[in-house]
Coordinates of C-alpha atoms in Angstrom, one line a residue:
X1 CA 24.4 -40.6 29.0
X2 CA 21.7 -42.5 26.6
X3 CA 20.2 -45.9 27.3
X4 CA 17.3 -48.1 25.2
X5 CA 14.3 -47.3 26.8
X6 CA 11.9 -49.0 24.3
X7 CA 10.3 -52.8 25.1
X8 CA 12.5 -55.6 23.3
X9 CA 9.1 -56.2 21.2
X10 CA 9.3 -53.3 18.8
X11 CA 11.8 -54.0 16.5
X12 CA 11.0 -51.2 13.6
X13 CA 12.1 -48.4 16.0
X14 CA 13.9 -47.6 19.2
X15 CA 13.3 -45.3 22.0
X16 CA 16.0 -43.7 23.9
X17 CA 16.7 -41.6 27.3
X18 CA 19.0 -39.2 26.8
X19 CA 20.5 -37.1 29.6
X20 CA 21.8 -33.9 28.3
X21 CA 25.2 -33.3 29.5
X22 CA 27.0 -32.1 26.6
X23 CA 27.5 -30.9 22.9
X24 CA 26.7 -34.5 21.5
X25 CA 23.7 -35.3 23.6
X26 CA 22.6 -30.9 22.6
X27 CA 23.2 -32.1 19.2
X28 CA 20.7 -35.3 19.4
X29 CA 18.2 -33.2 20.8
X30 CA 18.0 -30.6 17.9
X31 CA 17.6 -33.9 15.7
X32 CA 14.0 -34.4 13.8
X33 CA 12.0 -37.5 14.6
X34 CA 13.0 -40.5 11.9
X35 CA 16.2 -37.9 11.4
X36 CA 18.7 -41.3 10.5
X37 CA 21.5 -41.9 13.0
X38 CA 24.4 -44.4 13.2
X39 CA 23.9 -46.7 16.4
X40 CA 26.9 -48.9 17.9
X41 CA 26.0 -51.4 20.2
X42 CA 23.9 -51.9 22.5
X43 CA 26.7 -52.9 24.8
X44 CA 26.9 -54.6 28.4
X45 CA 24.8 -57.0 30.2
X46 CA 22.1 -55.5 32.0
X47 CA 19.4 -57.5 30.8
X48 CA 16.4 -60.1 32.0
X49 CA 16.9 -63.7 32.8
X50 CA 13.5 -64.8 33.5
X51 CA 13.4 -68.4 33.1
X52 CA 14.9 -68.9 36.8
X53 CA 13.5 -66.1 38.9
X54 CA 9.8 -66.1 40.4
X55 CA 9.8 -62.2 40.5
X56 CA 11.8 -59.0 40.5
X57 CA 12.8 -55.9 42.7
X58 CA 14.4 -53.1 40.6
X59 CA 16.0 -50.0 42.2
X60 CA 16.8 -47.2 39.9
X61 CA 18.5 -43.9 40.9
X62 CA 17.5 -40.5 38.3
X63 CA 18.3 -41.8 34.9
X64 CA 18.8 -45.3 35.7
X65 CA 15.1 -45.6 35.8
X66 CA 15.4 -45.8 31.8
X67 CA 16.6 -49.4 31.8
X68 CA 14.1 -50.9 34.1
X69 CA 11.2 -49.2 31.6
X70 CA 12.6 -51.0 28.8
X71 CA 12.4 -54.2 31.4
X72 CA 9.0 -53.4 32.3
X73 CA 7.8 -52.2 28.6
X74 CA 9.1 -56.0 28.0
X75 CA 7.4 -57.8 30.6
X76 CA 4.2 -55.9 30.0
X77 CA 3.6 -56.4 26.3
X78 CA 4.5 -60.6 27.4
X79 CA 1.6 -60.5 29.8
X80 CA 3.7 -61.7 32.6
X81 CA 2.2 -62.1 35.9
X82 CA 5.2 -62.5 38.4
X83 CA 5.1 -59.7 41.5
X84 CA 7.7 -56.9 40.4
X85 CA 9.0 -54.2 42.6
X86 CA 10.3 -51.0 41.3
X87 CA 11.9 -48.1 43.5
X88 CA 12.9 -45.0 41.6
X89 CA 14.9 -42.6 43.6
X90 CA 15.2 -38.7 42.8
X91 CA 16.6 -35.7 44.2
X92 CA 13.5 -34.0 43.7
X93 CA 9.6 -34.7 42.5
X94 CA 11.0 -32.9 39.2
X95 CA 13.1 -35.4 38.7
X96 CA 10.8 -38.8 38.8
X97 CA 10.4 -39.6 35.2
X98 CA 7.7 -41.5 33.7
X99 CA 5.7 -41.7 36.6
X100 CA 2.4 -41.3 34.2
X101 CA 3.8 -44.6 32.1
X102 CA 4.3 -46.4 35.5
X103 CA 0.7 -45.7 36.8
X104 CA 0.1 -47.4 33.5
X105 CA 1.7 -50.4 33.6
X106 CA 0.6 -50.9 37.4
X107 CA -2.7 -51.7 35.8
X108 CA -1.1 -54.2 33.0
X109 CA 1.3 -56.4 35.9
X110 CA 1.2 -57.3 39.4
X111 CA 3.8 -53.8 39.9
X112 CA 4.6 -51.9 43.1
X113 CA 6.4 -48.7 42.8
X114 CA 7.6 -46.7 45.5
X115 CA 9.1 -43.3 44.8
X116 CA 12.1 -42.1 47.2
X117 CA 12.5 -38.7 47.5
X118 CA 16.3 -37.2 48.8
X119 CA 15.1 -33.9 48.9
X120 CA 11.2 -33.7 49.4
X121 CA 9.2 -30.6 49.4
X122 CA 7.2 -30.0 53.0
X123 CA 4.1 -31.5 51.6
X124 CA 5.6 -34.8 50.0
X125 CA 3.5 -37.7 51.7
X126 CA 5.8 -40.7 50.2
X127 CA 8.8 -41.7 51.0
X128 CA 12.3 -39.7 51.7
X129 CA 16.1 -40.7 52.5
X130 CA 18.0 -43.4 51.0
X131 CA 17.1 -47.2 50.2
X132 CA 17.1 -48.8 53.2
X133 CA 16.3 -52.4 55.3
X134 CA 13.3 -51.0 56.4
X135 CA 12.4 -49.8 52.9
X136 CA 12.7 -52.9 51.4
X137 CA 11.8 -55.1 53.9
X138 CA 8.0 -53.2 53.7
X139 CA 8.4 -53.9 50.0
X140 CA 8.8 -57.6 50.3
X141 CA 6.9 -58.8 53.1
X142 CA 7.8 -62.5 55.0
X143 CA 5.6 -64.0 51.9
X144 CA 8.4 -63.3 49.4
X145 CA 11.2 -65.4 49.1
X146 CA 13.7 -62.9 48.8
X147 CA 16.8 -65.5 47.5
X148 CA 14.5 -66.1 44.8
X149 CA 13.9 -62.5 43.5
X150 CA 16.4 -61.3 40.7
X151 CA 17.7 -58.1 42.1
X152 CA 18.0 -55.1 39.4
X153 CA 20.1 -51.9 40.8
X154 CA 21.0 -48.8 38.2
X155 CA 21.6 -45.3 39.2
X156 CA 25.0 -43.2 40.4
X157 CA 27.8 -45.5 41.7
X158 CA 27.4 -44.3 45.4
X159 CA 23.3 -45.5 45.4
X160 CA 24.3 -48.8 44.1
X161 CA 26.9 -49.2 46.5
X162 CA 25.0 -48.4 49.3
X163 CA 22.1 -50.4 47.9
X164 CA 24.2 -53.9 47.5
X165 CA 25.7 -53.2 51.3
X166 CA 21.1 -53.4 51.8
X167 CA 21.1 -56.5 50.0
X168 CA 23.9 -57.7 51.6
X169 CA 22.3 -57.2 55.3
X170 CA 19.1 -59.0 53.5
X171 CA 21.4 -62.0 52.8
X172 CA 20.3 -62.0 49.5
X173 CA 22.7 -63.8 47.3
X174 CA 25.1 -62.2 45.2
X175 CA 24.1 -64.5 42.0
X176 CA 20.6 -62.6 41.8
X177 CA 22.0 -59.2 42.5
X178 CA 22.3 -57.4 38.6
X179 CA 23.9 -53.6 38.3
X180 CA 24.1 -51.1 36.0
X181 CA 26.2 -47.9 36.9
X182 CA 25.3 -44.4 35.8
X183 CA 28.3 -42.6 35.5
X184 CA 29.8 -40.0 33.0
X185 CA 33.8 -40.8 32.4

C-alpha cells in the first residue's frame, strides 16, 4: 500500500504515498521526517521507456495516481515536450490527490488531465462514470497516433480491466499498453 512518488532526479531522498490500511502503514505515519527506515526494493516494472514512444496517456484509479507523479515529476524536471495525457479516477472529489501539483506541472509540459468522478456531488461540472471510448477518444483527437502512445494504467484490478477491454476496442496494441495493479493481498 506504498509506492515512490518522488521524480527519478532526486537521489538524496525519496518521497512516498502511503495508503493507510493497517498497523504498519499507522506505524510509518507516526514516524518523524529524516526518522531512518530500512527500504527493500523498489520492485516490478512499472517504469518509462521513452526512447520509442512520441507521447503518453496514463490512467490512474485512487492511489495509483502516485506512480504516474513520479513519471510526471520525471518528465518535468527533463523538460520534455511530448503531449501527455493523465486521467485520474476517484470515488469522490475528496479523493483526487495532488490536484494542486498537477495544475503545476500543466504549466511545465504539454499535460492534459481529466478528473473522473464515480460518485460526483450535484454541482461537479467535469467528468463522471468510468473510462470509456468516448472519454478517451475526446482525449486523443484523430491528430494522435494512438499505436504510437505508450499506454500507462494503475489503479484497482477491476479499472484496469475494464480500461484494457477500452484499449482493446481502440486497437491499440498490446506492446504499448503498461499496468500496475493496486491491490492489498
Amino acid at each position: 500500500p506504498f509506492t515512490i512518488a518522488s521524480s527519478a532526479h532526486l537521489g538524496l531522498w525519496t518521497e512516498f504515498t502511503i495508503r493507510h490500511s493497517g498497523d504498519f502503514t499507522s506505524e510509518l505515519r507516526r514516524l518523524q521526517p529524516g526518522s531512518p527506515v530500512w527500504v527493500d526494493g523498489p520492485h516490478g516494472a512499472f517504469t518509462l521507456d521513452l526512447r520509442r514512444c512520441t507521447g503518453l496517456v496514463m490512467i490512474a484509479g485512487g492511489v495509483g495516481i502516485t506512480p504516474m507523479m513520479s513519471m510526471l515529476r520525471t518528465l518535468a524536471h527533463r523538460r520534455d515536450r511530448r503531449p501527455h495525457r493523465l486521467v485520474v479516477v476517484a470515488r469522490t472529489l475528496d479523493e483526487l490527490l495532488f490536484r494542486a501539483e498537477l495544475s503545476q506541472l500543466q504549466q511545465k509540459l504539454d499535460l492534459t488531465v481529466i478528473e473522473l468522478l464515480r460518485q460526483p456531488p450535484p454541482s461537479w461540472t467535469g467528468a463522471s462514470g468510468a473510462v470509456d471510448e468516448d472519454l478517451l477518444t475526446a482525449l486523443l483527437p484523430g491528430t494522435f497516433r494512438r499505436n504510437q502512445l505508450d499506454y500507462y494504467l494503475c489503479g484497482p484490478p477491476a479499472m484496469v480491466t475494464d480500461v484494457l477491454t477500452v484499449l482493446d476496442g481502440l486497437d491499440v496494441p498490446q506492446p504499448r499498453i503498461h499496468t500496475e495493479q493496486f491491490d492489498l493481498v
